[in-house]
């Protein structure tokens, strides 16, 4: 089952040490989700790969919340589509920075300087906020939830909204008809030495 | 009016050859297709594209497009697709096309299918096959609507022949002044290399974390790649550890390669890495651990210490 998680990072309200020179960057915690639009979107999502619906529902939420920046993963590791962030940016007509491995906020939080991981190496762009940023692997190392954090999260309430409540109609344009397993590669052989490897690559595989 | 519009990628005044592979899918889809290039000073690039059997090479050439800014490019692509009545907009998967095409899809109100590896015709409509779950499964997908956007996995389609009679080059006019202004290009790494491009190389030599550090990685992985005239790849772990830059990364979220020969040094064979190498013709694995999963996929497996084996291998190849 898939859950959408657009979430906010907030200064830790329980952290009393955020004072003075020692705290150049306040400690942040993830705000255990305030609102999620799930039910109907999830069922449609499970029936098919309707990524454009995901983008539309997020758009309505974003217009409601009016964040300065939306930060989301670049792709879901089950579906591997890598579309939602970019589609959302298109729908909102906001700037986008995708596959980001470093973010720096500038100009009193009116711009973000983002380093992107591209096929040609690292690229740096600056985008005006509000904007969509999709994260790549090396942006950070997610922390483990602490036990007190987990206990606190249990006491929070989660608001569940339906598409109707958000005023969104959804009609998926993409359907998954079936899934299939790819053919397995035939098992190969072990070689015992460099000489044997080179000989086989040359004579058998004819690749050297 | 062309049915399909194929986005062609270029870099440093050269067409990126893997981006041409999307033409092969456009040909399979049937109907006419036009090629689209965006950028600045594109005369040479446009001229090099006239023999791929397109009905036209459409060129959006303007200083405002000198850098591939997604908000500008998507706007122009969507406009070109609308004006030309294109039903399918496609491009070979790359960080460029993945940045730009989903945004264009949203502007066109069109569904999008990522990483198409094959198509089938079923009851008069087309279904698309694409990998999911790090390539451990395929999904067969159908789309509805007047338009659709696709990215195509380059390794799943052959390079198209360039033997057609030359087609016209058409300039696409748009209002550059009204393009979005929210993104500014700052810089890009430009590492020059004599080695072939990773996604085009006939031979790829890849290293994992056991290569220890950048110097050892370059000496052993680089040394073997050079002995074979190949390109260098790396696992996520090696890139995370700073041994190799991000553009060497092969796998589910890196590059997908399908060379004649793929040599994996000190790579255990995590599913996310295997996703990027499955279609290689010959896979060689060298690893200290006889139980490493990669040995199940390797054509030839050699158990042993790569620090000892690789210098011998380089020597043996050079000798012959």
mmCIF file of C-alpha atoms in Angstrom, chain A residues 13-199:
data_model
loop_
_atom_site.group_PDB
_atom_site.id
_atom_site.type_symbol
_atom_site.label_atom_id
_atom_site.label_comp_id
_atom_site.label_asym_id
_atom_site.label_seq_id
_atom_site.Cartn_x
_atom_site.Cartn_y
_atom_site.Cartn_z
ATOM 1 C CA UNK A 13 9.342 22.608 19.740
ATOM 2 C CA UNK A 14 10.719 20.355 22.473
ATOM 3 C CA UNK A 15 14.349 21.273 21.978
ATOM 4 C CA UNK A 16 15.372 23.700 24.721
ATOM 5 C CA UNK A 17 18.952 23.970 23.455
ATOM 6 C CA UNK A 18 18.092 26.040 20.398
ATOM 7 C CA UNK A 19 19.618 29.232 21.801
ATOM 8 C CA UNK A 20 22.735 31.289 21.371
ATOM 9 C CA UNK A 21 25.714 30.940 19.109
ATOM 10 C CA UNK A 22 25.864 27.168 19.380
ATOM 11 C CA UNK A 23 22.625 26.789 17.451
ATOM 12 C CA UNK A 24 23.482 28.135 14.010
ATOM 13 C CA UNK A 25 20.909 25.825 12.484
ATOM 14 C CA UNK A 26 17.930 24.905 14.624
ATOM 15 C CA UNK A 27 17.278 21.238 15.060
ATOM 16 C CA UNK A 28 14.439 20.157 12.798
ATOM 17 C CA UNK A 29 11.948 17.408 13.217
ATOM 18 C CA UNK A 30 9.443 16.107 10.745
ATOM 19 C CA UNK A 31 5.938 17.292 11.435
ATOM 20 C CA UNK A 32 3.955 14.011 11.575
ATOM 21 C CA UNK A 33 1.590 14.565 8.772
ATOM 22 C CA UNK A 34 -1.166 17.119 9.199
ATOM 23 C CA UNK A 35 -3.197 16.307 6.297
ATOM 24 C CA UNK A 36 -3.229 13.507 3.809
ATOM 25 C CA UNK A 37 -5.549 13.037 0.961
ATOM 26 C CA UNK A 38 -5.846 9.286 0.676
ATOM 27 C CA UNK A 39 -8.865 7.100 0.268
ATOM 28 C CA UNK A 40 -10.046 7.420 -3.332
ATOM 29 C CA UNK A 41 -6.614 8.433 -4.624
ATOM 30 C CA UNK A 42 -5.067 5.339 -3.064
ATOM 31 C CA UNK A 43 -7.599 2.952 -4.604
ATOM 32 C CA UNK A 44 -7.053 4.462 -8.020
ATOM 33 C CA UNK A 45 -3.319 4.377 -7.457
ATOM 34 C CA UNK A 46 -3.455 0.689 -6.624
ATOM 35 C CA UNK A 47 -5.578 -0.163 -9.664
ATOM 36 C CA UNK A 48 -3.156 1.564 -11.990
ATOM 37 C CA UNK A 49 -0.207 3.854 -12.384
ATOM 38 C CA UNK A 50 -2.189 7.058 -12.413
ATOM 39 C CA UNK A 51 0.638 9.368 -11.584
ATOM 40 C CA UNK A 52 -1.150 12.329 -13.109
ATOM 41 C CA UNK A 53 -3.858 11.915 -10.503
ATOM 42 C CA UNK A 54 -1.274 11.944 -7.768
ATOM 43 C CA UNK A 55 -0.010 15.231 -9.095
ATOM 44 C CA UNK A 56 -3.459 16.774 -9.279
ATOM 45 C CA UNK A 57 -4.411 15.929 -5.723
ATOM 46 C CA UNK A 58 -1.134 17.269 -4.421
ATOM 47 C CA UNK A 59 -1.722 20.460 -6.327
ATOM 48 C CA UNK A 60 -4.978 21.161 -4.522
ATOM 49 C CA UNK A 61 -3.347 20.494 -1.157
ATOM 50 C CA UNK A 62 -0.469 22.758 -2.015
ATOM 51 C CA UNK A 63 -2.727 25.587 -3.078
ATOM 52 C CA UNK A 64 -4.440 25.194 0.277
ATOM 53 C CA UNK A 65 -1.221 25.095 2.354
ATOM 54 C CA UNK A 66 0.743 27.642 0.303
ATOM 55 C CA UNK A 67 4.221 26.353 1.208
ATOM 56 C CA UNK A 68 7.395 28.059 0.063
ATOM 57 C CA UNK A 69 8.831 24.850 -1.159
ATOM 58 C CA UNK A 70 7.684 21.297 -1.749
ATOM 59 C CA UNK A 71 10.375 18.673 -1.232
ATOM 60 C CA UNK A 72 9.640 15.176 -2.374
ATOM 61 C CA UNK A 73 11.459 12.047 -3.436
ATOM 62 C CA UNK A 74 12.384 11.913 -7.115
ATOM 63 C CA UNK A 75 10.751 8.560 -7.726
ATOM 64 C CA UNK A 76 8.928 5.805 -5.919
ATOM 65 C CA UNK A 77 11.004 2.657 -5.757
ATOM 66 C CA UNK A 78 8.147 0.355 -6.675
ATOM 67 C CA UNK A 79 6.857 2.248 -9.657
ATOM 68 C CA UNK A 80 10.084 3.973 -10.748
ATOM 69 C CA UNK A 81 8.153 6.528 -12.823
ATOM 70 C CA UNK A 82 9.953 9.701 -11.720
ATOM 71 C CA UNK A 83 7.109 11.992 -12.875
ATOM 72 C CA UNK A 84 5.044 13.408 -10.014
ATOM 73 C CA UNK A 85 7.306 16.252 -8.878
ATOM 74 C CA UNK A 86 7.787 17.528 -12.415
ATOM 75 C CA UNK A 87 4.089 17.196 -13.297
ATOM 76 C CA UNK A 88 3.148 19.034 -10.134
ATOM 77 C CA UNK A 89 5.550 21.846 -10.994
ATOM 78 C CA UNK A 90 3.986 22.043 -14.464
ATOM 79 C CA UNK A 91 0.453 22.196 -13.064
ATOM 80 C CA UNK A 92 1.408 24.900 -10.579
ATOM 81 C CA UNK A 93 3.638 26.713 -13.092
ATOM 82 C CA UNK A 94 6.319 26.705 -10.376
ATOM 83 C CA UNK A 95 10.056 26.328 -10.974
ATOM 84 C CA UNK A 96 11.455 22.850 -10.395
ATOM 85 C CA UNK A 97 14.788 21.374 -9.387
ATOM 86 C CA UNK A 98 14.984 17.619 -9.834
ATOM 87 C CA UNK A 99 17.431 14.936 -8.603
ATOM 88 C CA UNK A 100 18.812 17.356 -6.051
ATOM 89 C CA UNK A 101 21.768 16.448 -3.852
ATOM 90 C CA UNK A 102 22.278 19.805 -2.166
ATOM 91 C CA UNK A 103 19.957 22.704 -1.299
ATOM 92 C CA UNK A 104 20.884 26.168 -0.110
ATOM 93 C CA UNK A 105 18.269 28.844 0.553
ATOM 94 C CA UNK A 106 19.291 32.355 -0.469
ATOM 95 C CA UNK A 107 17.959 35.891 -0.657
ATOM 96 C CA UNK A 108 16.089 35.591 2.609
ATOM 97 C CA UNK A 109 14.381 32.403 1.437
ATOM 98 C CA UNK A 110 13.220 33.787 -1.890
ATOM 99 C CA UNK A 111 15.504 31.485 -3.897
ATOM 100 C CA UNK A 112 17.049 28.077 -3.612
ATOM 101 C CA UNK A 113 20.409 27.126 -5.042
ATOM 102 C CA UNK A 114 20.230 23.445 -5.915
ATOM 103 C CA UNK A 115 22.883 20.997 -7.018
ATOM 104 C CA UNK A 116 21.444 18.353 -9.317
ATOM 105 C CA UNK A 117 22.808 14.933 -10.172
ATOM 106 C CA UNK A 118 22.629 14.616 -13.949
ATOM 107 C CA UNK A 119 23.942 12.189 -16.554
ATOM 108 C CA UNK A 120 26.825 14.575 -17.211
ATOM 109 C CA UNK A 121 27.735 15.171 -13.581
ATOM 110 C CA UNK A 122 26.714 17.836 -11.099
ATOM 111 C CA UNK A 123 24.781 20.884 -12.238
ATOM 112 C CA UNK A 124 23.873 23.936 -10.151
ATOM 113 C CA UNK A 125 20.750 26.021 -10.736
ATOM 114 C CA UNK A 126 18.920 28.673 -8.777
ATOM 115 C CA UNK A 127 15.158 28.654 -8.614
ATOM 116 C CA UNK A 128 12.731 31.258 -7.356
ATOM 117 C CA UNK A 129 10.435 30.145 -4.568
ATOM 118 C CA UNK A 130 7.829 28.764 -4.266
ATOM 119 C CA UNK A 131 9.166 25.750 -6.126
ATOM 120 C CA UNK A 132 9.215 21.954 -6.288
ATOM 121 C CA UNK A 133 12.381 20.099 -5.348
ATOM 122 C CA UNK A 134 12.775 16.367 -5.893
ATOM 123 C CA UNK A 135 15.453 14.634 -3.888
ATOM 124 C CA UNK A 136 18.150 12.301 -5.011
ATOM 125 C CA UNK A 137 19.869 9.686 -2.826
ATOM 126 C CA UNK A 138 22.750 11.794 -1.623
ATOM 127 C CA UNK A 139 20.805 14.792 -0.330
ATOM 128 C CA UNK A 140 20.910 13.405 3.180
ATOM 129 C CA UNK A 141 20.909 10.305 5.337
ATOM 130 C CA UNK A 142 17.437 9.935 6.859
ATOM 131 C CA UNK A 143 17.545 9.576 10.596
ATOM 132 C CA UNK A 144 15.935 6.809 12.627
ATOM 133 C CA UNK A 145 12.875 7.774 14.620
ATOM 134 C CA UNK A 146 13.679 7.956 18.301
ATOM 135 C CA UNK A 147 11.459 6.095 20.751
ATOM 136 C CA UNK A 148 10.154 9.322 22.343
ATOM 137 C CA UNK A 149 9.464 10.611 18.827
ATOM 138 C CA UNK A 150 7.478 7.506 18.026
ATOM 139 C CA UNK A 151 5.425 7.901 21.215
ATOM 140 C CA UNK A 152 4.717 11.539 20.406
ATOM 141 C CA UNK A 153 3.625 10.650 16.869
ATOM 142 C CA UNK A 154 1.032 8.214 18.208
ATOM 143 C CA UNK A 155 -0.750 11.026 20.020
ATOM 144 C CA UNK A 156 -1.046 13.212 16.926
ATOM 145 C CA UNK A 157 -4.217 13.157 14.898
ATOM 146 C CA UNK A 158 -4.202 12.466 11.185
ATOM 147 C CA UNK A 159 -6.717 14.255 9.046
ATOM 148 C CA UNK A 160 -8.036 12.099 6.259
ATOM 149 C CA UNK A 161 -9.565 13.867 3.309
ATOM 150 C CA UNK A 162 -11.410 12.507 0.352
ATOM 151 C CA UNK A 163 -11.162 13.829 -3.172
ATOM 152 C CA UNK A 164 -14.691 15.217 -2.864
ATOM 153 C CA UNK A 165 -13.697 17.269 0.148
ATOM 154 C CA UNK A 166 -10.785 18.681 -1.792
ATOM 155 C CA UNK A 167 -12.996 19.357 -4.780
ATOM 156 C CA UNK A 168 -10.984 17.129 -7.081
ATOM 157 C CA UNK A 169 -12.413 14.792 -9.666
ATOM 158 C CA UNK A 170 -10.176 12.017 -10.694
ATOM 159 C CA UNK A 171 -10.325 9.911 -13.777
ATOM 160 C CA UNK A 172 -7.241 7.851 -14.402
ATOM 161 C CA UNK A 173 -5.801 8.048 -17.889
ATOM 162 C CA UNK A 174 -3.305 5.275 -17.261
ATOM 163 C CA UNK A 175 -4.207 1.675 -16.477
ATOM 164 C CA UNK A 176 -1.994 -1.245 -15.619
ATOM 165 C CA UNK A 177 -3.296 -4.200 -17.573
ATOM 166 C CA UNK A 178 -0.985 -6.812 -16.146
ATOM 167 C CA UNK A 179 2.440 -7.431 -14.745
ATOM 168 C CA UNK A 180 4.999 -9.958 -15.872
ATOM 169 C CA UNK A 181 8.295 -11.317 -14.747
ATOM 170 C CA UNK A 182 11.238 -10.770 -17.035
ATOM 171 C CA UNK A 183 12.990 -13.881 -18.314
ATOM 172 C CA UNK A 184 15.779 -14.974 -15.992
ATOM 173 C CA UNK A 185 19.295 -14.864 -17.262
ATOM 174 C CA UNK A 186 20.716 -18.359 -17.647
ATOM 175 C CA UNK A 187 23.214 -19.217 -14.937
ATOM 176 C CA UNK A 188 26.831 -18.899 -16.007
ATOM 177 C CA UNK A 189 29.988 -20.736 -15.019
ATOM 178 C CA UNK A 190 32.750 -20.270 -12.500
ATOM 179 C CA UNK A 191 36.309 -19.861 -13.684
ATOM 180 C CA UNK A 192 39.309 -20.661 -11.532
ATOM 181 C CA UNK A 193 41.947 -18.280 -12.797
ATOM 182 C CA UNK A 194 42.630 -15.112 -14.733
ATOM 183 C CA UNK A 195 44.028 -17.183 -17.607
ATOM 184 C CA UNK A 196 40.880 -19.264 -17.833
ATOM 185 C CA UNK A 197 38.748 -16.111 -17.791
ATOM 186 C CA UNK A 198 40.695 -14.425 -20.559
ATOM 187 C CA UNK A 199 40.644 -17.578 -22.685
#
